[in-house]
Amino acid sequence: MDSIVVQGGGPLNGQIPIAGAKNACLTLMPATLLSEEPLTLTNAPRLSDIKTMTELLQSLGAEITSMQEGQVQAMSCHGTINTRAEYDIVRKMRASNLVLGPLLAREGVAEVSLPGGCAIGARPMDIHTDGLTLMGADIELRDGYLHAKAAGGRLKGAVIDFPFASVGATENIMMAATLAKGTTVINNAAREPEIVDLADCLRKMGAQIEGDGTSSITIQGVDSLNGATHPVVTDRIELGTYMLAPAICGGEVELLGGKLSLVGAFCEKLDAAGIDVTETDKGLMVKRRGDEIKAVDVTTEPFPGFPTDLQAQMMALLCTANGTSVLEEKIFENRFMHAPELIRMGAEIDVSGGTATVTGVKKLKGAPVMATDLRASVSLILAGLAAEGETKVSRVYHLDRGYEHVVRKLEGVGAKIERVKD
Ligand code: EPZ
């Protein structure tokens, strides 16, 4: 197993290119199941999660060719396919559940292993299955698998009111509805940029979708979809993560491909903390306004609110702020596991339920720490960049799921960082 070793210090200066979005690519890839024609994704990120999705789709019968070092995924899925998503693959990555809607839409049947819980929360699929049931699917949980069957072999349009703006449920239902008989309306839908990216791609494939990016999405079902080529949208979470590097260490860094519209609520908090973000012709430039970071309160919310996937990274910054910040995690019930690791580095954090109170300290101290999940792992690297001495982050396989070339990208702006074999 590998670890990443960081020598604290700063400032950081230069440019960091931002890749295509993991969470967009993971929902775009299953869309290949909706057509007999090829779907090609460009600007795809090179991540272990993308490899897992490739493995899953290939197990269902898709042909996938990865080109240009993985930045292009050419996929096609024609003829009869396998409709069973095996536990052995699904347990590696929850987003595997995004094949449920497309399989049901294409074949009228699907058997998808239930992913089970994960480090950050229980993460049930009731909103997905309740929505598909309204579309005429009969779904039964048996032997750990969701066994789903569309009445009459084809899903039908329905009006679906989500109790919560779930990202995954919006994606699954939207894909399922593209081939359903009639019109589907999703109310209280998720509004994340990854949803809009999926809708753009599906429209290129011939789907009729309106309202993506708002809380109400309307999908007019069609009989078949064609192929397309689609560039994956920029990864706003990778973007936000690297915006925090000059914020926590000082210096000036340009994030190539960054867009303000992807990180609006996040930038408001950076501004309040004393960080300047300006648009350039290549992306976003980030630097501190003064020497100190100001304390700010943060509450995670569905888009366009503050993203839960940047909460851990923001906590690392606020550990060095002047004053006390209150972070409220409203999306997942167990997403503060980075706090005890940051406390090992000298941070002052008090966690009570979904609230963490962070009292800034003058300087964090380097220490051996352990990654517990994807975003927690990168928050420890950010903290290590600002700490005195050496920080060794172990279990970085978590990191590989969502960040490509971390060492190369941070070294490129002057960080002292290396990957070591344990
Ligand atoms: C997506 O997960 C992202 N993953 C997550 O990113 C992200 O944290 C999350 O959206 C929220 O923004 C991918 O896109 C692959 P949800 P998803 O359905 O779709 C509850 C990362 O770090 N819920 O919006 O699983 C659920 O338990 C990952 O890249 C139900 O109760 O998120 C959670 O508390 C982590 N029933 C909340 O809603 C359901 O049927 C949000 O879940 C579905 C969800």
Coordinates of N, CA and C and ligand atoms in Angstrom, one line a residue, residues 22-23 26 94-95 97-98 120 122-128 164-169 171 192 236 308-309 331-333 335 374-375, ligand 1:
K22 N -15.1 13.2 -12.1 CA -15.4 11.8 -11.7 C -16.9 11.6 -11.6
N23 N -17.6 12.5 -10.9 CA -19.0 12.2 -10.7 C -19.9 12.5 -11.9
L26 N -19.0 9.0 -14.1 CA -19.6 7.8 -13.5 C -21.1 7.7 -13.9
R94 N -20.1 2.5 -5.0 CA -21.5 2.7 -4.9 C -22.2 3.2 -6.2
A95 N -21.4 4.0 -6.9 CA -22.0 4.6 -8.2 C -22.4 3.5 -9.2
N97 N -24.6 1.6 -8.8 CA -26.1 1.6 -8.8 C -26.7 2.4 -9.9
L98 N -25.8 3.2 -10.6 CA -26.4 4.0 -11.8 C -26.6 3.2 -13.0
I120 N -19.1 7.1 4.9 CA -19.7 8.4 5.3 C -21.2 8.4 5.6
A122 N -25.2 5.7 5.6 CA -25.9 4.5 5.3 C -26.2 4.4 3.8
R123 N -26.6 5.5 3.2 CA -26.8 5.7 1.8 C -27.8 4.7 1.2
P124 N -29.0 4.7 1.6 CA -30.0 3.8 1.0 C -30.3 4.2 -0.4
M125 N -31.2 3.4 -1.1 CA -31.6 3.7 -2.5 C -33.1 3.8 -2.6
D126 N -33.8 4.1 -1.5 CA -35.2 4.2 -1.5 C -35.8 5.2 -2.5
I127 N -35.1 6.3 -2.7 CA -35.6 7.4 -3.6 C -35.5 6.9 -5.0
H128 N -34.4 6.1 -5.3 CA -34.3 5.5 -6.7 C -35.4 4.5 -6.9
F164 N -36.1 14.2 -1.1 CA -34.8 14.9 -1.0 C -34.1 14.9 -2.4
A165 N -33.4 16.0 -2.7 CA -32.8 16.2 -4.0 C -31.6 15.3 -4.2
S166 N -31.9 14.0 -4.3 CA -30.8 13.0 -4.4 C -30.1 13.1 -5.8
V167 N -28.8 13.2 -5.8 CA -28.0 13.3 -7.1 C -28.2 11.9 -7.9
G168 N -27.9 10.8 -7.2 CA -28.0 9.5 -7.9 C -29.4 9.2 -8.4
A169 N -30.4 9.5 -7.5 CA -31.7 9.1 -7.9 C -32.2 9.9 -9.1
E171 N -30.2 11.1 -11.5 CA -29.5 10.5 -12.6 C -30.2 9.2 -13.1
E192 N -27.2 19.6 -9.6 CA -25.7 19.6 -9.7 C -25.3 19.7 -11.2
R236 N -15.6 20.0 -10.5 CA -15.7 21.2 -9.6 C -15.1 20.8 -8.2
T308 N -20.9 19.2 0.0 CA -20.4 18.3 1.0 C -19.1 17.7 0.6
D309 N -18.8 17.6 -0.7 CA -17.5 17.0 -1.1 C -16.3 17.9 -0.9
I331 N -25.6 16.7 4.6 CA -25.9 15.7 3.6 C -25.7 14.2 4.1
F332 N -24.5 14.0 4.7 CA -24.2 12.7 5.1 C -24.0 12.6 6.7
E333 N -24.5 11.5 7.2 CA -24.5 11.5 8.7 C -23.2 11.1 9.4
R335 N -19.7 12.2 8.2 CA -18.6 12.7 7.4 C -17.6 13.7 8.1
L374 N -12.4 9.2 0.5 CA -11.8 10.0 -0.6 C -11.5 11.4 -0.2
R375 N -12.5 12.2 0.2 CA -12.3 13.6 0.5 C -11.5 13.9 1.7
Ligands
EPZ1 C1 -23.3 11.8 -5.2 O1 -23.6 10.7 -4.3 C2 -21.8 11.9 -5.3 N1 -21.3 10.7 -5.9 C3 -21.2 12.1 -3.9 O2 -19.8 12.3 -4.1 C4 -21.8 13.4 -3.3 O3 -21.3 13.5 -2.0 C5 -23.3 13.3 -3.3 O4 -23.8 13.0 -4.6 C6 -23.9 14.6 -2.8 O5 -23.5 15.7 -3.5 C7 -21.4 10.5 -7.2 O6 -21.9 11.3 -8.0 C8 -20.9 9.2 -7.8 P1 -27.3 11.5 -3.0 P2 -25.1 10.1 -4.2 O7 -28.1 10.5 -3.6 O8 -25.8 10.2 -5.6 C9 -29.6 10.2 1.0 C10 -17.5 11.9 -3.7 O9 -16.8 12.2 -2.7 N2 -30.4 9.3 0.1 O10 -27.5 12.9 -3.4 O11 -25.0 8.8 -3.5 C11 -28.2 9.7 1.1 O12 -28.1 8.7 2.1 C12 -18.9 11.3 -3.5 O13 -17.2 12.1 -4.9 C13 -31.4 8.6 0.6 O14 -31.8 8.6 1.7 O15 -25.7 11.2 -3.2 C14 -27.4 11.0 1.5 O16 -27.5 11.2 2.9 C15 -19.2 11.0 -2.0 N3 -32.1 7.7 -0.3 C16 -28.2 12.0 0.7 O17 -29.5 11.5 0.4 C17 -31.8 7.6 -1.6 O18 -32.4 6.8 -2.3 C18 -27.5 12.5 -0.6 O19 -27.3 11.4 -1.4 C19 -30.7 8.4 -2.1 C20 -30.0 9.2 -1.3

